[in-house]
Coordinates of C-alpha atoms in Angstrom, one line a residue:
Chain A
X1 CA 116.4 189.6 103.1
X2 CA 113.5 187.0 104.1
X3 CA 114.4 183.4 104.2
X4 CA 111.4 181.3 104.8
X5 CA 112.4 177.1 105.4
X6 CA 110.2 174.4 105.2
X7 CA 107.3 176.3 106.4
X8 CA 104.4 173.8 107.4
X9 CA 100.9 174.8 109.0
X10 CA 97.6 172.4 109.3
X11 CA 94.7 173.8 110.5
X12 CA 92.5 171.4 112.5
X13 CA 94.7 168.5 112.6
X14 CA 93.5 164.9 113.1
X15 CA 89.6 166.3 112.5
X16 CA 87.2 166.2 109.4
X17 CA 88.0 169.7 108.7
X18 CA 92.1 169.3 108.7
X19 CA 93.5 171.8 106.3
X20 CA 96.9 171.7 105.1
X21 CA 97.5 175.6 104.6
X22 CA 101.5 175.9 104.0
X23 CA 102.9 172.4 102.6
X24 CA 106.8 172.5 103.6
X25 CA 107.4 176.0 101.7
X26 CA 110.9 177.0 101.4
X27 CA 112.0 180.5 99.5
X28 CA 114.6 183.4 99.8
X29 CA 113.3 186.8 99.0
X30 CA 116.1 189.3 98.0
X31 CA 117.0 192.6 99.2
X32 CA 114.4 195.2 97.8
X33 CA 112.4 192.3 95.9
X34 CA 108.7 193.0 94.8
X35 CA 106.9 190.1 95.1
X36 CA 103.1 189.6 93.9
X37 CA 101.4 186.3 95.0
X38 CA 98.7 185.0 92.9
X39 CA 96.7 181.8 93.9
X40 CA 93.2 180.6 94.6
X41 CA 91.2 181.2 97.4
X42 CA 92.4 178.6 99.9
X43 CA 96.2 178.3 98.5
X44 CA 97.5 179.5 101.4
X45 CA 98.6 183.0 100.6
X46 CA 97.4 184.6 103.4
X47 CA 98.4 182.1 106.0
X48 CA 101.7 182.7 104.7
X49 CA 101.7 186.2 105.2
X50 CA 100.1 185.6 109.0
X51 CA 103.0 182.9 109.8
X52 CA 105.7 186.4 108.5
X53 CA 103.5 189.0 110.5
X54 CA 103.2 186.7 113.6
X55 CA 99.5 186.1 113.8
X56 CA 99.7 182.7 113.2
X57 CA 102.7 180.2 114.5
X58 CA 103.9 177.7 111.8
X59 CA 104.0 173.8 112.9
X60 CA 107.2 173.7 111.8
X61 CA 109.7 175.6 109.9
X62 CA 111.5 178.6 110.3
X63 CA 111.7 182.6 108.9
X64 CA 114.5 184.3 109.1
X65 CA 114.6 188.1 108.3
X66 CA 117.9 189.2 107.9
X67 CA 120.0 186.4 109.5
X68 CA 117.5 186.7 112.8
X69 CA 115.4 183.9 113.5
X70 CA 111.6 185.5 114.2
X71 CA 109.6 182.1 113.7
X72 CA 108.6 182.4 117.6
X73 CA 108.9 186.5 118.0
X74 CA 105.8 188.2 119.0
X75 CA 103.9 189.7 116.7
X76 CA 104.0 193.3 118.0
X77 CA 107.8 192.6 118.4
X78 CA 108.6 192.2 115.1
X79 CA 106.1 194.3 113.9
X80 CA 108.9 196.9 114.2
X81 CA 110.2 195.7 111.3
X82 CA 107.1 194.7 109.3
X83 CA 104.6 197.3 108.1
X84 CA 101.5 195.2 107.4
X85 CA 98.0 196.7 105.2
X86 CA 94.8 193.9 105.3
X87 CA 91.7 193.9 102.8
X88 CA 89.7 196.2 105.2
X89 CA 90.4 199.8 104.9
X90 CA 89.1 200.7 108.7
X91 CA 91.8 198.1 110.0
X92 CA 94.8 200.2 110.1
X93 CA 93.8 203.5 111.9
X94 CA 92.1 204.5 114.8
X95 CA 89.0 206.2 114.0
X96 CA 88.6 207.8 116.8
X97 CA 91.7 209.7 116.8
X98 CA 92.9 212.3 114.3
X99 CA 95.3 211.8 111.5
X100 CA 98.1 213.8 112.9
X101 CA 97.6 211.3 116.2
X102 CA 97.8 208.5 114.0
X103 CA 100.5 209.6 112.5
X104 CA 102.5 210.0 115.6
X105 CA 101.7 206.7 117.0
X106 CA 102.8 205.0 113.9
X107 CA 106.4 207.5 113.7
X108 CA 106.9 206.1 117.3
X109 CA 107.3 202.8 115.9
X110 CA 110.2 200.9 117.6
X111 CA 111.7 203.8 119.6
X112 CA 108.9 204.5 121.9
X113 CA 109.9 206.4 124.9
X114 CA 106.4 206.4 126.8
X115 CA 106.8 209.6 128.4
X116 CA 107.4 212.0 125.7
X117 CA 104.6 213.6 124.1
X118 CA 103.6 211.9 121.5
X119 CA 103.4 214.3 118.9
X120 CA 106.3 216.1 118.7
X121 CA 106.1 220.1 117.1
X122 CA 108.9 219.6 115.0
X123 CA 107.6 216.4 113.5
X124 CA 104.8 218.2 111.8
X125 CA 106.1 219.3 108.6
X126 CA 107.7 216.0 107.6
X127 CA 103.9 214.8 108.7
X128 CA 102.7 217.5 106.3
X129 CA 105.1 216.1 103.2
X130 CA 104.7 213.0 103.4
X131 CA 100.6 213.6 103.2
X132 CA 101.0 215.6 100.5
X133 CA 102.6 212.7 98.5
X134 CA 99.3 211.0 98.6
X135 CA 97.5 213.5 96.3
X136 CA 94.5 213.4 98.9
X137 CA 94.6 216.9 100.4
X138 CA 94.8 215.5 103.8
X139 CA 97.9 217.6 104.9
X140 CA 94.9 220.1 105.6
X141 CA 92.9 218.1 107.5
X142 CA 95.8 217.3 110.0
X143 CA 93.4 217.6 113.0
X144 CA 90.1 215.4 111.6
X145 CA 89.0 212.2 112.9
X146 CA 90.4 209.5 110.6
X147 CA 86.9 208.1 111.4
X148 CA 85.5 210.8 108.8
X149 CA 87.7 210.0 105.7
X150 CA 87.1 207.5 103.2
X151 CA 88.2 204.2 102.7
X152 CA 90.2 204.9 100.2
X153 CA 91.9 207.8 102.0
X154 CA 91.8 205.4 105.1
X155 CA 93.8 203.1 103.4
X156 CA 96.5 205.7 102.2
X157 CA 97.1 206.7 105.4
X158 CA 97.5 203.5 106.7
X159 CA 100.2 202.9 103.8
X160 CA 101.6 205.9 105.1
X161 CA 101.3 204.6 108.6
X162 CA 103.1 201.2 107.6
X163 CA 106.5 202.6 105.9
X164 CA 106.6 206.5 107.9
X165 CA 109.6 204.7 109.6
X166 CA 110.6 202.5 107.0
X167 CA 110.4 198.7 107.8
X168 CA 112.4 195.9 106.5
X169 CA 109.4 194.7 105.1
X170 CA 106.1 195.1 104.1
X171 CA 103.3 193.1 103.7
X172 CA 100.0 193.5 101.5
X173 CA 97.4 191.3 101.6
X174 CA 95.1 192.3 98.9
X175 CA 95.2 196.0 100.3
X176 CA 93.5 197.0 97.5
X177 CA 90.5 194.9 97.1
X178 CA 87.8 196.9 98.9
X179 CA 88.6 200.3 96.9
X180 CA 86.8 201.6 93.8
X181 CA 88.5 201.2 90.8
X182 CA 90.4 204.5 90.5
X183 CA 91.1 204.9 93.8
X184 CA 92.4 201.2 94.0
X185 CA 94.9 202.6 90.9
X186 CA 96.0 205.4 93.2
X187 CA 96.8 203.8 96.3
X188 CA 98.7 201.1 94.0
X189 CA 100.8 204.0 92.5
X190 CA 101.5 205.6 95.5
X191 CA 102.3 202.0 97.1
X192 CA 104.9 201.2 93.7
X193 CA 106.1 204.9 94.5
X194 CA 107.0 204.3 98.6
X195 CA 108.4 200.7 98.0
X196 CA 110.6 202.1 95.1
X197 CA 111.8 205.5 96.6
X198 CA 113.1 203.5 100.0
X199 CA 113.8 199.8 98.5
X200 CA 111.6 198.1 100.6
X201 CA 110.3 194.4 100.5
X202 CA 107.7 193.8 99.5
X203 CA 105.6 190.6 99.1
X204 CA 101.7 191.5 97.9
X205 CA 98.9 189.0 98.1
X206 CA 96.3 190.3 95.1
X207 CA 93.5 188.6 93.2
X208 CA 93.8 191.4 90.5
X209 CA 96.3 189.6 87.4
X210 CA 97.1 192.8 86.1
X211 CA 98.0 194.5 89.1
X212 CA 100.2 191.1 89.3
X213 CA 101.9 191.8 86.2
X214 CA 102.2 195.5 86.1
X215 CA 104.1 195.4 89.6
X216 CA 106.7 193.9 91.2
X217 CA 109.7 192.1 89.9
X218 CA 108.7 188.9 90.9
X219 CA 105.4 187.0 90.7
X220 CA 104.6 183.8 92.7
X221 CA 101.5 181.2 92.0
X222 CA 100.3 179.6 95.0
X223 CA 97.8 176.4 95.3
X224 CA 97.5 173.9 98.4
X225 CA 99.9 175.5 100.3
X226 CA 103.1 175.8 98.1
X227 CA 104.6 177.5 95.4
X228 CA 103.8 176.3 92.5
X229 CA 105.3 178.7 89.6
X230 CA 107.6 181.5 89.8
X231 CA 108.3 183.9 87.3
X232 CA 110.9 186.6 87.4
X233 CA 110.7 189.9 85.6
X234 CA 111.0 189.3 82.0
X235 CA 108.9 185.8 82.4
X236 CA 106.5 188.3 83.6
X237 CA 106.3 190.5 80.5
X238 CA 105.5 188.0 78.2
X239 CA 103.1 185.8 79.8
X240 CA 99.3 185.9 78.9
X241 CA 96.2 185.8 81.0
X242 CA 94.9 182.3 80.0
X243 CA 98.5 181.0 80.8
X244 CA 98.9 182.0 83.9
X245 CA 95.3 181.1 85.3
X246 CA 96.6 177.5 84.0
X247 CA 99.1 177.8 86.5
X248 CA 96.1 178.4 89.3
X249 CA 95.7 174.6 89.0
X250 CA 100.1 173.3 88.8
X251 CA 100.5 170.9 92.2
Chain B
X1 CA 68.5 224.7 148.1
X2 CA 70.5 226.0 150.9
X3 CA 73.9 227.8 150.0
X4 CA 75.8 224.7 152.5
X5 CA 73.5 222.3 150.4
X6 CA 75.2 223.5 147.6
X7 CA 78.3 223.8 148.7
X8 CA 78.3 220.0 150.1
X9 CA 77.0 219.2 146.4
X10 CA 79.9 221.1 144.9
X11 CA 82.5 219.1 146.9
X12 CA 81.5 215.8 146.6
X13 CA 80.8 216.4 142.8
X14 CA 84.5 217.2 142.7
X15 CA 85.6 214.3 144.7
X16 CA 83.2 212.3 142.3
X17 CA 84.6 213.4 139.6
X18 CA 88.0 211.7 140.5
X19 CA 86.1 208.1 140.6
X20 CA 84.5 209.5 137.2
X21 CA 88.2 209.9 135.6
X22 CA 88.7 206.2 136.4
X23 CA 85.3 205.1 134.8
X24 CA 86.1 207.3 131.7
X25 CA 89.8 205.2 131.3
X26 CA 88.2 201.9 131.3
X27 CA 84.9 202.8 129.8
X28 CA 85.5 204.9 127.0
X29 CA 89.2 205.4 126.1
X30 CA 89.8 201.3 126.7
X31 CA 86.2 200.3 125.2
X32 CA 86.6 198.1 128.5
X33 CA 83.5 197.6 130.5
X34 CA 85.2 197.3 133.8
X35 CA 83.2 196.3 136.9
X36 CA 85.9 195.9 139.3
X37 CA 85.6 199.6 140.1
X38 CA 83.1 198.7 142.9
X39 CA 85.2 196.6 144.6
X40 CA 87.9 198.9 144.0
X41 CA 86.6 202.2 145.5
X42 CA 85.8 200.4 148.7
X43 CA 89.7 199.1 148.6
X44 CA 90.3 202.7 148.7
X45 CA 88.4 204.6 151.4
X46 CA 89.7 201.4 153.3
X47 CA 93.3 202.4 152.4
X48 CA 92.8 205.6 152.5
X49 CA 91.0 205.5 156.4
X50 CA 93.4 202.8 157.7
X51 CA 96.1 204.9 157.6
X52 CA 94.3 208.2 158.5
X53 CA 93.9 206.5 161.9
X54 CA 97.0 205.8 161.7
X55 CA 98.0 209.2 161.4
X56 CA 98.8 209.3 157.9
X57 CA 96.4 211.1 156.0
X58 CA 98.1 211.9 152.9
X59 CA 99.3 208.8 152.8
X60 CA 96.4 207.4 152.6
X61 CA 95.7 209.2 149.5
X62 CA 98.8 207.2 147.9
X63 CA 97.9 204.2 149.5
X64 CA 94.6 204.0 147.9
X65 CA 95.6 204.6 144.2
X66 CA 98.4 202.1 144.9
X67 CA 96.0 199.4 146.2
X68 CA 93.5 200.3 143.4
X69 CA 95.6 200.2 140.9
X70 CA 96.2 196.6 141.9
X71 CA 93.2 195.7 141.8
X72 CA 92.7 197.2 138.1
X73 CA 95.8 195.2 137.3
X74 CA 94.7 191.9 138.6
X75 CA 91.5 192.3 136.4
X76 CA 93.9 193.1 133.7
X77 CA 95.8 190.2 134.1
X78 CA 92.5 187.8 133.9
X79 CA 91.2 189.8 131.0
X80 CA 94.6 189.0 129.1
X81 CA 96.7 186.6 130.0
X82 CA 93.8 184.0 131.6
X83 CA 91.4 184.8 128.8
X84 CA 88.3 185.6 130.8
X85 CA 85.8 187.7 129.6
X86 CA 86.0 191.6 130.9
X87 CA 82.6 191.7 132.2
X88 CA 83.3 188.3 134.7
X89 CA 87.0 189.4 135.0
X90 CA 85.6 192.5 136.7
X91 CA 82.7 190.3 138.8
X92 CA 85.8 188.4 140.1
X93 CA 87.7 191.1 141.5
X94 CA 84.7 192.6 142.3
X95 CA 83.8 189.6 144.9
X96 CA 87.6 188.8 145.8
X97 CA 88.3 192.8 146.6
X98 CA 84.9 192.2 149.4
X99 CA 87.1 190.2 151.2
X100 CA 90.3 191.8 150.9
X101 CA 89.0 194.9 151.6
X102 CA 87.4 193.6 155.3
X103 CA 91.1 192.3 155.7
X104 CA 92.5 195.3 155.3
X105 CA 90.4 197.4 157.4
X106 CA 91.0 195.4 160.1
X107 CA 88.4 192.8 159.9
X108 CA 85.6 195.3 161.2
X109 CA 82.6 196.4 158.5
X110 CA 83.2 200.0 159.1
X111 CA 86.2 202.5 160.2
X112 CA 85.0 206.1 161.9
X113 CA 87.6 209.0 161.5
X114 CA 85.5 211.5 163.9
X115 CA 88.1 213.5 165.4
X116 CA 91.0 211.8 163.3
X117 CA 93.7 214.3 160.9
X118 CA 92.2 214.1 157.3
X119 CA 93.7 216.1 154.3
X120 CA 90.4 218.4 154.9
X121 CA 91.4 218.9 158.6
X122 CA 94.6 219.6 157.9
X123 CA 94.3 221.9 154.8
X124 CA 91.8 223.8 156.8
X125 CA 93.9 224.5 159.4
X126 CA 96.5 226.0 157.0
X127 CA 93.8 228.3 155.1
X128 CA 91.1 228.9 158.5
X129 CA 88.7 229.2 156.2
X130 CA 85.1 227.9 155.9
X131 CA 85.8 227.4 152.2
X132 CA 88.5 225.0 152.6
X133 CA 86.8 221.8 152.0
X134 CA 86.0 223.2 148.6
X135 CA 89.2 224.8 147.7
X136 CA 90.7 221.6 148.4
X137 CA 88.5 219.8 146.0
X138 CA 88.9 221.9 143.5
X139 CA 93.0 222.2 143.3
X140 CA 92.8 218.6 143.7
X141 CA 90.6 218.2 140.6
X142 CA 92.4 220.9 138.5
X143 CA 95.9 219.0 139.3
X144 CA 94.7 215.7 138.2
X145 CA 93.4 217.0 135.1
X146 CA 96.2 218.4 134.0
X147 CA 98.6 215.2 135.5
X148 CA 96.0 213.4 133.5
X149 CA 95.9 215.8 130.4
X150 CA 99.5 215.5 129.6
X151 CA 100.0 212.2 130.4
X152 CA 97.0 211.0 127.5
X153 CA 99.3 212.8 125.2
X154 CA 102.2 211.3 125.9
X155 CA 103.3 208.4 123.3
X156 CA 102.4 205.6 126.3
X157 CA 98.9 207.9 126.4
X158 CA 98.2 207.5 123.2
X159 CA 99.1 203.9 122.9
X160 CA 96.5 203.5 125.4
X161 CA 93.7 205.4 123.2
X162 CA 94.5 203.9 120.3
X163 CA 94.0 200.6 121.8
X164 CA 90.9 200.8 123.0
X165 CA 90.1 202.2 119.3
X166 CA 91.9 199.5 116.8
X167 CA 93.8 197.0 118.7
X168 CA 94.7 195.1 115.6
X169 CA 96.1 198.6 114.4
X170 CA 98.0 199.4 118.0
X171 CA 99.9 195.8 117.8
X172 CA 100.9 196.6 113.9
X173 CA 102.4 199.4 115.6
X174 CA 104.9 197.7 117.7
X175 CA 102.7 198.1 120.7
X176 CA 102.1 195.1 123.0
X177 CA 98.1 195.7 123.1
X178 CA 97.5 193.3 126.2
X179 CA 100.3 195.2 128.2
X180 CA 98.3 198.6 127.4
X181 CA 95.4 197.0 128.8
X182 CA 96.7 196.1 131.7
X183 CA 98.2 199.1 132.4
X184 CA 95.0 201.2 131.6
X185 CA 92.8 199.3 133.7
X186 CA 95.4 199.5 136.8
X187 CA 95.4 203.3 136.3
X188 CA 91.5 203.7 135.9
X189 CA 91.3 201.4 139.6
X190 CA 93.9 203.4 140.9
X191 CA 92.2 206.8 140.2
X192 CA 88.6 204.9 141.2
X193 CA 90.1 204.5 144.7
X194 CA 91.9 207.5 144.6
X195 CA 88.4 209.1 144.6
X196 CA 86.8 206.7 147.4
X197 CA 90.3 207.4 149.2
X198 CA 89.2 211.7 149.0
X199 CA 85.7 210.7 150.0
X200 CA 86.4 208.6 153.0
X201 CA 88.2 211.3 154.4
X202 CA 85.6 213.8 153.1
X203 CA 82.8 212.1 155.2
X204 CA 84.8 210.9 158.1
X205 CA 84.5 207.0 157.3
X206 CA 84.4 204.0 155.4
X207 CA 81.8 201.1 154.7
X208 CA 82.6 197.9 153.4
X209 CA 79.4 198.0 152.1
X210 CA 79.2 201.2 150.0
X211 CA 80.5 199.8 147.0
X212 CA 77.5 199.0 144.9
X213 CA 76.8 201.1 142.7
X214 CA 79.7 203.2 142.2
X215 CA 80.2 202.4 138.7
X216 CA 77.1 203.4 137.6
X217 CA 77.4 206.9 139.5
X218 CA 80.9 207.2 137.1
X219 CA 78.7 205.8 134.4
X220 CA 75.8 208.4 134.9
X221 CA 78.4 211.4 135.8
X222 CA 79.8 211.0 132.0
X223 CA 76.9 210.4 130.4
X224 CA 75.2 213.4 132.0
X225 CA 78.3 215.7 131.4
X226 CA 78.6 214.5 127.5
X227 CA 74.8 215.5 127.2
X228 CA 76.2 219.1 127.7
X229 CA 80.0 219.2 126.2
X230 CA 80.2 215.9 123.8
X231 CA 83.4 214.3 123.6
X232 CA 84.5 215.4 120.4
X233 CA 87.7 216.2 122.0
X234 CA 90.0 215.1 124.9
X235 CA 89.4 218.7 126.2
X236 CA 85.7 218.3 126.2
X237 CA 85.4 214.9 127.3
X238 CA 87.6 215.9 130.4
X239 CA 85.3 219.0 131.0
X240 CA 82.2 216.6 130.5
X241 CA 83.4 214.4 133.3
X242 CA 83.7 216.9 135.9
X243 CA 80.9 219.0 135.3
X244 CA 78.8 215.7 134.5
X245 CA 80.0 214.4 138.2
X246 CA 79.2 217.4 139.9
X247 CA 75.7 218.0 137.7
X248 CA 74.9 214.6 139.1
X249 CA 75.3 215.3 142.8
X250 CA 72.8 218.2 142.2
X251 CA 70.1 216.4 141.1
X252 CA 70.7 214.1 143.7
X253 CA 70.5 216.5 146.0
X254 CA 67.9 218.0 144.4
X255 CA 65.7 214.7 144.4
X256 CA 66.5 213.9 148.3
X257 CA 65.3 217.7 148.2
X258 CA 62.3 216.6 147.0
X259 CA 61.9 213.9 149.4
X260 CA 62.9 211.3 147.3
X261 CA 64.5 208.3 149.8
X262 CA 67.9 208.2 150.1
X263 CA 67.9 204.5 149.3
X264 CA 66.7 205.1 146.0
X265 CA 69.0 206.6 145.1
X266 CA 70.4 203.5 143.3
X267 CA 67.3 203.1 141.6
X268 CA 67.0 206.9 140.2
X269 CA 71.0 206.4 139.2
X270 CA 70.0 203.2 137.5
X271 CA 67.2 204.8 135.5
X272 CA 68.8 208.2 134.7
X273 CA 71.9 206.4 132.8
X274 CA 69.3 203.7 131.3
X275 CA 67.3 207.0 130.1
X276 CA 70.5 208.8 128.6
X277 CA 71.6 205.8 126.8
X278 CA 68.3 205.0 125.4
X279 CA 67.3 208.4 124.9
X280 CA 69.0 209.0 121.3
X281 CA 67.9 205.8 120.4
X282 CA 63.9 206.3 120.7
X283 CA 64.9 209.8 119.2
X284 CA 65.8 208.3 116.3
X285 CA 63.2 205.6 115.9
X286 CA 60.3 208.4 116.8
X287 CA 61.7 211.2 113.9
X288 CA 61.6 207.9 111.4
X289 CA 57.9 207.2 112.1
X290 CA 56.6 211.1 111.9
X291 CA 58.2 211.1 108.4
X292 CA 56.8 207.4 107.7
X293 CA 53.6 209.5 108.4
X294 CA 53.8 212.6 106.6

């Protein structure tokens, strides 16, 4: 459960270029909720998801996941609990290193003991199933550079990556933005697959309106940093296109 | 070249190649360029010769990666936590370390260990054996690789590679990316003065005034050894770094050889890793013209 209260955040205050980005938002996300967030560019959607990853501090306000307070934890703290995928593809791996290294850094997550090797023999066929879910063939290309595969495959491992040890929560800022078409379908799939199988929360930040209303069980509109609509499952279902980009502009 | 030529190449490429290690940690697995290391290598053949006077060889040896490695964690520190830039973090312990390390050998410029115990008197005195000097080099290399080996594959290890390749990806990890750097650049000083620890013995003294420089000899030993092995693999690199270190000595020795002066010897170091860096770079442009013209 994610309680966000009265969450306020103004970029540049008391300049020319003062920005209100969050505008006293207050919501509780449920247990195993799927939340899209639509909005314009500038709404505030992805300042929100910075102030729950920890990138950005808030002014004022708090969030809460599950009764802790983590308004002031560090971002690497909490991101034992939050698995987090951005826009870019080449942002969640290390190129440089192979998937099966990857992999082991990211299983390490939140019960590190640094002297351990950090891939682990026995680990390896749970590595090897859970690639195979991703329909990619990269369970045989354990030992290549993650450098060397696509975005698209860049960004399914990084899914991977963010729920290998399942996280309370997961955040997806438009994770699927910078993918072709098809693969964009794929990785959404295999995303709607993961959250479902382990219940995860989820909040995703997209620009796409039908990725918005085929997923999830919740949709939120955002514009000048609050929540202007929300619509639950069924409210979801019926609404058209043209209604909800009249939302876009709801203060 | 002279068989004892050789040989003297052959052990102080060895002992090279432990100030090389260092340089590899901050330069390529940290993405850091770290200047601190001259400073630092002078901190340890201080160390290191303070307490072989002393009567402490080996000790010495520890002494020097301890004091190095505080060094690399003071520039880590300003890097992180003050915010300063990693090239003028390094300048600044670079210049502070001149000072400390005069302090610490005893407020003189230079320390002589003629006819003091060193690890290579000692060591040879257990084998008797003209070879000893280089047998001593060699185990110490082959130990520290594989100290070195295991621990880059350890989960710490490879939070420390991973930073220096995504850091945005390392902290969505759980890993505290600033702590990593730290940490990485105290262990690439300590191994830095680890090496000037091995070679102040190795030569019988140290000079507060030997430092410049030594980064780019780590700089050119890498670069040179990659030329031949690539890095395409933590095995590879590690073999690059030795046998870059120790390549490097013999064409120093080979240019002195030549009757090249042994204070340009800078100079030459300066334009062999200039020349290795640039090198694919005019390759490139060059093979795009010649097609332009055909």
């Amino acid at each position: 459960m994610l309680k966000l209260e009265n969450l306020s955040l103004t970029f540049h205050p008391n300049t020319v270029n003062e920005r209100v980005a969050l505008n006293d938002v207050s919501y509780e996300f449920a247990p195993g909720d799927f939340v899209t967030i639509l909005g314009t560019n500038g709404a505030g959607k992805s300042t929100l998801l910075n102030c729950i990853a920890g990138t950005l501090e808030p002014d004022r306000g708090k969030i809460i996941l599950d009764d802790t307070d983590i308004t002031w934890m560090k971002e690497h703290a909490r991101a034992r609990q939050i698995g987090r995928l951005f826009q870019d593809p080449l942002k969640g791996t290390a190129p440089n290193m192979t998937i099966l290294e990857n992999l082991g850094l990211a299983y390490s997550r939140g019960k590190r003991s640094s002297f351990r090797r950090a891939i682990q023999k026995a680990d390896i066929p749970f590595f090897r199933e859970q690639l195979a879910k991703l329909n990619l063939g990269l369970e045989d290309r354990m030992e290549t550079k993650v450098g060397l595969l696509s975005g698209g495959q860049r960004q399914a491992l990084t899914l991977l990556m963010a729920t290998l040890v399942t996280p309370k929560l997961l955040l997806l800022d438009e994770h699927t933005a910078a993918l072709d078409p098809k693969t964009a379908q794929n990785i959404m799939e295999v995303t709607d697959a993961i959250v479902k199988e382990h219940r995860i929360l989820t909040i995703m930040i997209t620009h796409n309106i039908k990725q918005a209303l085929t997923y999830g069980n919740k949709l939120l509109v955002m514009n000048e940093g609050k929540i202007v609509k929300e619509l639950n499952a069924t409210e979801k279902m019926q609404i058209g296109v043209d209604q909800l980009l009249a939302m876009y502009d709801l203060t | 070249m002279a068989f004892s030529t050789m040989q003297g190449a052959l052990e102080l490429g060895l002992i090279y190649a432990v100030l090389a290690f260092g340089v590899y940690i901050s330069f390529r697995i940290l993405d850091i360029p770290d200047l601190s290391v001259d400073g630092s290598f002078i901190t340890g053949c201080a160390a290191s010769a303070i307490c072989a006077v002393n009567g402490h060889p080996l000790f010495g040896l520890v002494f020097a990666f301890l004091c190095g490695g505080s060094a690399g964690f003071m520039t880590g520190l300003l890097q992180t936590k003050c915010r300063i830039q990693p090239i003028l973090s390094g300048i600044l312990v670079m210049t502070g370390l001149y000072s400390i390390n005069y302090k610490l050998m005893g407020n003189t410029p230079n320390i002589s260990l003629f006819n003091q115990e060193t690890v290579f008197t000692k060591f040879s005195a257990l084998v008797g054996n003209e070879l000893s000097d280089l047998i001593l080099c060699a185990i110490f290399i082959a130990v520290l690789s594989v100290l070195l080996y295991y621990f880059l594959n350890t989960q710490l290890g490879m939070c420390l590679r991973a930073t220096g390749d995504n850091e945005a990806m390392v902290r969505a990890s759980s890993v505290n990316s600033d702590m990593m750097k730290i940490m990485g650049l105290a262990l690439a000083n300590a191994l830095v003065a680890l090496g000037g620890g091995l070679l102040a013995q190795y030569q019988n003294f140290a000079d507060v005034n030997d430092g410049i420089g030594k980064l780019v000899i780590g700089l050119a030993s890498i670069i040179v050894g990659e030329a031949f092995f690539g890095h395409r693999t933590l095995q590879r690199s590690f073999l690059a770094v030795i046998s870059g270190a120790i390549l490097y000595r013999f064409l120093l020795s080979a240019a002195l050889h030549l009757g090249v002066n042994a204070t340009d010897q800078r100079l030459l170091s300066a334009v062999l890793v200039t020349a290795a860096i640039s090198f694919p770079v005019w390759k490139n442009a060059w093979q795009k013209r010649r097609k332009h013209l055909c």
